[in-house]
PDB file of C-alpha atoms in Angstrom:
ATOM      1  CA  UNK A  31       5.404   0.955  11.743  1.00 90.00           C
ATOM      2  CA  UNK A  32       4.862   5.050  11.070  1.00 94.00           C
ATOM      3  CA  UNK A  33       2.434   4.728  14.510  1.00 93.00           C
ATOM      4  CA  UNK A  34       5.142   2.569  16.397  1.00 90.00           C
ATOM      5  CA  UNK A  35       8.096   5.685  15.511  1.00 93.00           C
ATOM      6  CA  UNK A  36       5.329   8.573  17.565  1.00 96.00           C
ATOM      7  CA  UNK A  37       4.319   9.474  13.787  1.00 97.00           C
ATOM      8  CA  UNK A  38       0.631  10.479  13.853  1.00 98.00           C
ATOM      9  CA  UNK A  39      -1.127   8.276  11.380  1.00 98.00           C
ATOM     10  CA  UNK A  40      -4.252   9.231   9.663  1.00 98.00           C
ATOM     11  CA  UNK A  41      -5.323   5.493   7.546  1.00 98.00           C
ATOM     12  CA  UNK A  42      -7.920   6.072   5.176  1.00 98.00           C
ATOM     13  CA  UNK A  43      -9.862   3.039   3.857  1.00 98.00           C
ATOM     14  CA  UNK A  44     -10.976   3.493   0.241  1.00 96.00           C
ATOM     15  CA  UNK A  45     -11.890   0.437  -0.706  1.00 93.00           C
ATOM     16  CA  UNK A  46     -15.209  -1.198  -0.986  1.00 90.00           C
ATOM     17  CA  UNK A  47     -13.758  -4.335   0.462  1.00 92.00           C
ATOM     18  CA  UNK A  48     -12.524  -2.591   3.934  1.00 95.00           C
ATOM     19  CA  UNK A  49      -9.951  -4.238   5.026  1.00 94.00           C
ATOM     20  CA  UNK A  50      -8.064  -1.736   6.287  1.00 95.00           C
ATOM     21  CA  UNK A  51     -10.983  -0.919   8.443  1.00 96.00           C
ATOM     22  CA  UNK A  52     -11.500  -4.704   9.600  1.00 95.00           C
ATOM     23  CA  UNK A  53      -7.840  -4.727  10.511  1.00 95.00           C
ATOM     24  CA  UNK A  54      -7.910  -1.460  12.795  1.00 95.00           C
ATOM     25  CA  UNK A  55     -10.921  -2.921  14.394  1.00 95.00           C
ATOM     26  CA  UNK A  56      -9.086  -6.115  15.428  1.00 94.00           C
ATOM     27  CA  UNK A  57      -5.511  -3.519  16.734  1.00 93.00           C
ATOM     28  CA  UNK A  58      -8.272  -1.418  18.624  1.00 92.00           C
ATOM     29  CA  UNK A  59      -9.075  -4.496  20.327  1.00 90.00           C
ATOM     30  CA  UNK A  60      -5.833  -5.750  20.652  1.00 84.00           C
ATOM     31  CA  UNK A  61      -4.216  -2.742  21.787  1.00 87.00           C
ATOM     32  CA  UNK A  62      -4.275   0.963  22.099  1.00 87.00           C
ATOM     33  CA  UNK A  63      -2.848   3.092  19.462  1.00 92.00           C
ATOM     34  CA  UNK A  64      -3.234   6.526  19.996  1.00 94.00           C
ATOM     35  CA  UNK A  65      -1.013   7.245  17.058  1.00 96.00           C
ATOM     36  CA  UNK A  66      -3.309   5.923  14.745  1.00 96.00           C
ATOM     37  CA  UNK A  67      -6.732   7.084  13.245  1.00 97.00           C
ATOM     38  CA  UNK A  68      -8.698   5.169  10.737  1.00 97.00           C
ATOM     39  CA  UNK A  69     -11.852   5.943   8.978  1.00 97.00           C
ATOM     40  CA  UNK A  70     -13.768   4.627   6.138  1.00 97.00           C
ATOM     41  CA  UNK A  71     -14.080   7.676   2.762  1.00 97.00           C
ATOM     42  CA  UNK A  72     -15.077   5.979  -0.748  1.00 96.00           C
ATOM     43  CA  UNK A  73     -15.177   8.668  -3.911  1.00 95.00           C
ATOM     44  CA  UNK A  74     -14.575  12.092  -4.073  1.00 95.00           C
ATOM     45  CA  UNK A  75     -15.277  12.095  -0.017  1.00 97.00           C
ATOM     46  CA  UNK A  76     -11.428  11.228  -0.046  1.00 97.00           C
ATOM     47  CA  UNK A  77     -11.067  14.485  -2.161  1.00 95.00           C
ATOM     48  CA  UNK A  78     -12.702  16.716   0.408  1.00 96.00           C
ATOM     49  CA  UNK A  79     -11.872  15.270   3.769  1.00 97.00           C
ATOM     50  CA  UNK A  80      -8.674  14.116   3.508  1.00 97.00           C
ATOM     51  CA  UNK A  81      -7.446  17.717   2.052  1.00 95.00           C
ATOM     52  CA  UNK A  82      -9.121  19.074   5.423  1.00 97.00           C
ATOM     53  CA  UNK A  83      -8.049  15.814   7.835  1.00 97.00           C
ATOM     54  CA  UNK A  84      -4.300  15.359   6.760  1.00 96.00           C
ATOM     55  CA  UNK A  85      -2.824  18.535   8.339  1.00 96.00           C
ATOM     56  CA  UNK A  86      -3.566  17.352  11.640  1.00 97.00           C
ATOM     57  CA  UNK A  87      -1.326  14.153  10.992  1.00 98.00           C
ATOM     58  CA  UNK A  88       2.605  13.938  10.362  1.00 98.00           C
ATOM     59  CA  UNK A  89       1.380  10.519   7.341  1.00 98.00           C
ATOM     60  CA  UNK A  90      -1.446   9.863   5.584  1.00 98.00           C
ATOM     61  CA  UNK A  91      -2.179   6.970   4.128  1.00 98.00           C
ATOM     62  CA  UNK A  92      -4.821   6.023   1.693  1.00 98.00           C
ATOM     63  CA  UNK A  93      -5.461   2.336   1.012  1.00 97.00           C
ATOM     64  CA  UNK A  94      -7.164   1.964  -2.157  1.00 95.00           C
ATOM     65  CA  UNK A  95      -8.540  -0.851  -4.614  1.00 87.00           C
ATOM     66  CA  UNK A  96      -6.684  -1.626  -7.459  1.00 85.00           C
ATOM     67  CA  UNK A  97      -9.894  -0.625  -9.754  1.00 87.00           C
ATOM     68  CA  UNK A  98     -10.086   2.363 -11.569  1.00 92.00           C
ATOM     69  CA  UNK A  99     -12.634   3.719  -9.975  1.00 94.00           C
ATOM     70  CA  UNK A 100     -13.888   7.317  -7.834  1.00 95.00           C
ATOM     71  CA  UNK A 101     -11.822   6.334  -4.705  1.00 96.00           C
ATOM     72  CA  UNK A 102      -8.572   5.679  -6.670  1.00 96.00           C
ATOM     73  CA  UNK A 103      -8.502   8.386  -8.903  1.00 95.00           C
ATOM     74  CA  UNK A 104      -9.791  11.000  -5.769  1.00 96.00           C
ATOM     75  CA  UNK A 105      -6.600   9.367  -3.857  1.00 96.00           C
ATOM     76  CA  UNK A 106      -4.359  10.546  -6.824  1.00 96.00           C
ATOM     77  CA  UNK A 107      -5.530  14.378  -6.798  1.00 94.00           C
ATOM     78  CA  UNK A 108      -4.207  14.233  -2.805  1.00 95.00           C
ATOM     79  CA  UNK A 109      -1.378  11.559  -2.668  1.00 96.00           C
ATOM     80  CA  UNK A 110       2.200  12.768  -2.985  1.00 96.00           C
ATOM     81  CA  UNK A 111       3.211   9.237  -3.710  1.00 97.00           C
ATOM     82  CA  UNK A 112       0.834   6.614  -5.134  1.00 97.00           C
ATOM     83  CA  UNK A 113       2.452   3.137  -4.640  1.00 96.00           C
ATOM     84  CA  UNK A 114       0.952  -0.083  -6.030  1.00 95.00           C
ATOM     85  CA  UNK A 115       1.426  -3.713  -5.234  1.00 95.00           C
ATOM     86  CA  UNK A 116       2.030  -6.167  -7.696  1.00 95.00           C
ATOM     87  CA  UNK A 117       2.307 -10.058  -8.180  1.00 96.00           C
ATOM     88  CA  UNK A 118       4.980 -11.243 -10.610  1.00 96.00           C
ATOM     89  CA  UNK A 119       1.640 -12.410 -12.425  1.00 95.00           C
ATOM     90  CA  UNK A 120       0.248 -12.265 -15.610  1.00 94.00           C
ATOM     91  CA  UNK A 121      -3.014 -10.938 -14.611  1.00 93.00           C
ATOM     92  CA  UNK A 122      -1.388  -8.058 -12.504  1.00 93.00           C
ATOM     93  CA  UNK A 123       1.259  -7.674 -15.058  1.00 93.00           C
ATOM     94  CA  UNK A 124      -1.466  -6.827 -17.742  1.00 93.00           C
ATOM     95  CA  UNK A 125      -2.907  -4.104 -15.680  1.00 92.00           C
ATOM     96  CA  UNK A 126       0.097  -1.950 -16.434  1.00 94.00           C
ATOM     97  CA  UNK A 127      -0.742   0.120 -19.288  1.00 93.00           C
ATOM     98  CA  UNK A 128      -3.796   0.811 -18.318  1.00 93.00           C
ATOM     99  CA  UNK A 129      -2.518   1.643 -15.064  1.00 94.00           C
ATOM    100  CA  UNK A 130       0.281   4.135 -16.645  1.00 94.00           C
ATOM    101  CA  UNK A 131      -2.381   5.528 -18.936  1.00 94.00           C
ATOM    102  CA  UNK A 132      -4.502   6.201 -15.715  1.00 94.00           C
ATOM    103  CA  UNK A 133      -1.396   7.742 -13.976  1.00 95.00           C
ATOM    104  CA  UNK A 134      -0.615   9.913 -16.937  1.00 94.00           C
ATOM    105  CA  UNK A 135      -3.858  11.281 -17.052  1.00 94.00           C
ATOM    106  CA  UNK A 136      -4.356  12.290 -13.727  1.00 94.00           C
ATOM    107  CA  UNK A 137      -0.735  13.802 -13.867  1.00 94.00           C
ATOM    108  CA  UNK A 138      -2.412  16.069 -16.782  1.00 94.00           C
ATOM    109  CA  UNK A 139      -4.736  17.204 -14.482  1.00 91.00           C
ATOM    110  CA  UNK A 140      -1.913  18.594 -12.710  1.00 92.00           C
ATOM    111  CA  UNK A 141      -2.431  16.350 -10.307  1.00 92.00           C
ATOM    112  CA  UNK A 142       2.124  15.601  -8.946  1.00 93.00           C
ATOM    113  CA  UNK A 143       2.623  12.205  -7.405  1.00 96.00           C
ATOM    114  CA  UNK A 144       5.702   9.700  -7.527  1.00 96.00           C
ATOM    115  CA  UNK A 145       5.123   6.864  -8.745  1.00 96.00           C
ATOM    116  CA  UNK A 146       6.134   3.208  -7.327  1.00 96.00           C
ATOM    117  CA  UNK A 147       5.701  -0.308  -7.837  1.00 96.00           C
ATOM    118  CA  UNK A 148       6.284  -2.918  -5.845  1.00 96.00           C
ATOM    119  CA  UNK A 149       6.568  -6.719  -6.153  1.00 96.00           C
ATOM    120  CA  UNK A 150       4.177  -8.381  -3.672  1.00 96.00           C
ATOM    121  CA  UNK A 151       3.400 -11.863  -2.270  1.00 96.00           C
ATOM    122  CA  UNK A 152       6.775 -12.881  -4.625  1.00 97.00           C
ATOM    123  CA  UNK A 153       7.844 -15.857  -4.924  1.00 96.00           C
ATOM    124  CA  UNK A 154      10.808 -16.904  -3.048  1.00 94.00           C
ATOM    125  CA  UNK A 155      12.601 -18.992  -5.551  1.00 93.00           C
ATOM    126  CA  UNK A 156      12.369 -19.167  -9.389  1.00 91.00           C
ATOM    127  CA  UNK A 157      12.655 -16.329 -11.983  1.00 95.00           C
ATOM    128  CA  UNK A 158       8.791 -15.193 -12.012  1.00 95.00           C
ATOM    129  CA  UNK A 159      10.042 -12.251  -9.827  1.00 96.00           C
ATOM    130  CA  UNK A 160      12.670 -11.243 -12.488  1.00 95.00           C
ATOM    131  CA  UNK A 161      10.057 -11.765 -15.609  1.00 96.00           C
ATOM    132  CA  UNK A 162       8.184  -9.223 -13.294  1.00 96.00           C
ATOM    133  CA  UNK A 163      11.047  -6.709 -12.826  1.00 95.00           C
ATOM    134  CA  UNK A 164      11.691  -7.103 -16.385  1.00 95.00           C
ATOM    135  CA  UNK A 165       8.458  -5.889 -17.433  1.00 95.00           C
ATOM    136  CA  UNK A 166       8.221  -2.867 -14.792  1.00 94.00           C
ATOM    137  CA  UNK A 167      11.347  -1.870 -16.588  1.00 92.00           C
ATOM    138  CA  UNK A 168       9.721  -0.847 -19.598  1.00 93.00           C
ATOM    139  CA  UNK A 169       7.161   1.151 -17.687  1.00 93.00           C
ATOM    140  CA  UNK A 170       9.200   4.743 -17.829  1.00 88.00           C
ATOM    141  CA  UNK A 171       6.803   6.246 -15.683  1.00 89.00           C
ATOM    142  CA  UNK A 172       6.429   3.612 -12.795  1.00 94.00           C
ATOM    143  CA  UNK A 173       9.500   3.031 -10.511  1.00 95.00           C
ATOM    144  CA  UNK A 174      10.272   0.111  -9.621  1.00 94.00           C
ATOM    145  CA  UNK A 175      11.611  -0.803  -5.733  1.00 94.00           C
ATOM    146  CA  UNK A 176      14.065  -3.293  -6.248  1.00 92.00           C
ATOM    147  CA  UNK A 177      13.518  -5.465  -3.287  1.00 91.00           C
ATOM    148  CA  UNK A 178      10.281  -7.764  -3.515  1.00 95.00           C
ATOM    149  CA  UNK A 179       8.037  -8.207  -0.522  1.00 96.00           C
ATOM    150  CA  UNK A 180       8.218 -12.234  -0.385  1.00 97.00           C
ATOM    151  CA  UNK A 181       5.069 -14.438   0.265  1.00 95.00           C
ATOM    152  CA  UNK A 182       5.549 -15.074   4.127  1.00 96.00           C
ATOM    153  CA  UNK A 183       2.875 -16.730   6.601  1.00 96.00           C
ATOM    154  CA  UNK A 184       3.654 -13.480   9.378  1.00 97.00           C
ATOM    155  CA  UNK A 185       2.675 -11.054   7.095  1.00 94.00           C
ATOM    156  CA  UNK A 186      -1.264 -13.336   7.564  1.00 94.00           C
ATOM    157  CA  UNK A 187      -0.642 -13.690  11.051  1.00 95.00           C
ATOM    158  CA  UNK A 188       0.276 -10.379  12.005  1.00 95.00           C
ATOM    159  CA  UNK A 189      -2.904  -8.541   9.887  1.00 94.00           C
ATOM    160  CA  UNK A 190      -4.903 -11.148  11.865  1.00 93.00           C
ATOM    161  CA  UNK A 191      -3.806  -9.823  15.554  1.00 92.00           C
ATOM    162  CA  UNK A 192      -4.274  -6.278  14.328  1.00 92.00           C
ATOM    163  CA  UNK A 193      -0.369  -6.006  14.075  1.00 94.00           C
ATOM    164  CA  UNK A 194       2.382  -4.803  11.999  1.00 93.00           C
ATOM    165  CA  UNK A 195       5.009  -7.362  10.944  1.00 94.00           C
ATOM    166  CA  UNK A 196       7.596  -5.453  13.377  1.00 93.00           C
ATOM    167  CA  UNK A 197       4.710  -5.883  16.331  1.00 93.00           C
ATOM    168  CA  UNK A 198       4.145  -9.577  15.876  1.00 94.00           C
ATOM    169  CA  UNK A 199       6.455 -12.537  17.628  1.00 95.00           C
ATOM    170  CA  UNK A 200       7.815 -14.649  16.737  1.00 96.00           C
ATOM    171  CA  UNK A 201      10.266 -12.127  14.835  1.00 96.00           C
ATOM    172  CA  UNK A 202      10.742 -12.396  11.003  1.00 96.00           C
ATOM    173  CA  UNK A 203      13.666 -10.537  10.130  1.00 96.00           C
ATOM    174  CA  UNK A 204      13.867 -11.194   6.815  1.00 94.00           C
ATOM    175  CA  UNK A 205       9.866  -9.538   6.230  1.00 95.00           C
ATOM    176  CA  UNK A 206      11.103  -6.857   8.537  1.00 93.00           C
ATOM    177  CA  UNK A 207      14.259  -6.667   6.330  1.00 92.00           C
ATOM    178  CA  UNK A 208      11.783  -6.469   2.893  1.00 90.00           C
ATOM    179  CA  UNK A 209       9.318  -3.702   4.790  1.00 89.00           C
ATOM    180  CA  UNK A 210      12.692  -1.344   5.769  1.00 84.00           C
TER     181      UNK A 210
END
C-alpha cells in the first residue's frame, strides 16, 4: 500500500520463518517495485542496520515473530510504533501479559514506541471478537484498533501473487475497508 502511494519502503524480515522475504520474492517476480526494498536482519543486526538503512526511506517496516526473542526486542529499541496481531483466541489472548511486561521493559530502557493491537484473522460472526476486545481493554498499555481485520480468502490470494490486498482483483472492498 505505502509502495503503491510513491512512499519509499524499506521491509525488514526478522523472523526466522521469512515470510516476508518469500513474499517479496514472488512481487519481484510478479512485478517491479522500485518503491520497495526488502532484506533479511535477525538479532541485534536489526539494531545496527536498520538505525543506518531507515534514513534513506520515507517507512520502515519491521516484520517480526511473535517470540520474545533478539529480533523482537532489537525491533523495539528502533520502532516508533510496535503493532501486534492478534486472534480473538485463547492462546494469543494469554500472551498478553507477558507481552505488556515485555513492552514495559523495553520502554524502561528508554526505548518510546506506541503501542497497538490489532484483531486478526477475526471471525466474521459471533462474539469471540468482542471477548477479544474485552480483554485488550484491560491492557492499559496496549491500544486497541477498533476495527478487526476479518478472516478473508484475498488476503491468501493476494500474499500468494506477491500483492497487496488493494493490488489484487477481483476487488474486496470490505478487506480494503478493514486495511484503511
Amino acid at each position: 500500500y505505502l509502495s503503491s502511494k510513491n512512499k519509499k519502503v524499506l521491509l525488514v524480515d526478522g523472523d526466522e520463518q521469512k515470510s516476508a522475504t518469500s513474499w517479496a520474492v514472488k512481487r519481484e517476480q510478479e512485478r517491479n517495485d522500485e518503491n520497495l526494498t526488502t532484506i533479511h536482519l535477525t538479532g541485534s543486526s536489526i539494531l545496527s542496520e536498520v538505525k543506518k538503512l531507515s534514513k534513506n526511506y520515507d517507512e520502515t517496516i519491521i516484520d517480526v515473530g511473535g517470540r520474545n526473542n533478539a529480533s523482537l526486542r532489537a525491533s523495539l529499541v528502533v520502532c516508533n510504533t510496535f503493532l501486534t496481531p492478534l486472534r480473538p483466541r485463547s492462546l494469543d489472548i494469554w500472551t498478553l501479559q507477558e507481552l505488556e511486561d515485555l513492552l514495559n521493559e523495553a520502554k524502561a530502557t528508554g526505548s518510546k514506541f506506541r503501542t497497538l493491537s490489532i484483531l486478526n484473522q477475526a471471525d466474521p460472526v459471533g462474539k469471540d471478537n468482542q471477548d477479544a476486545m474485552k480483554v485488550l481493554s484491560d491492557y492499559h498499555s496496549i491500544e486497541t484498533v477498533e476495527f478487526p481485520i476479518i478472516q478473508r480468502k484475498i488476503f491468501s490470494n493476494s500474499i500468494n501473487d506477491g500483492l497487496g490486498v488493494y493490488e489484487y482483483s477481483p476487488k474486496d472492498k470490505k478487506a480494503e475497508k478493514e486495511l484503511s
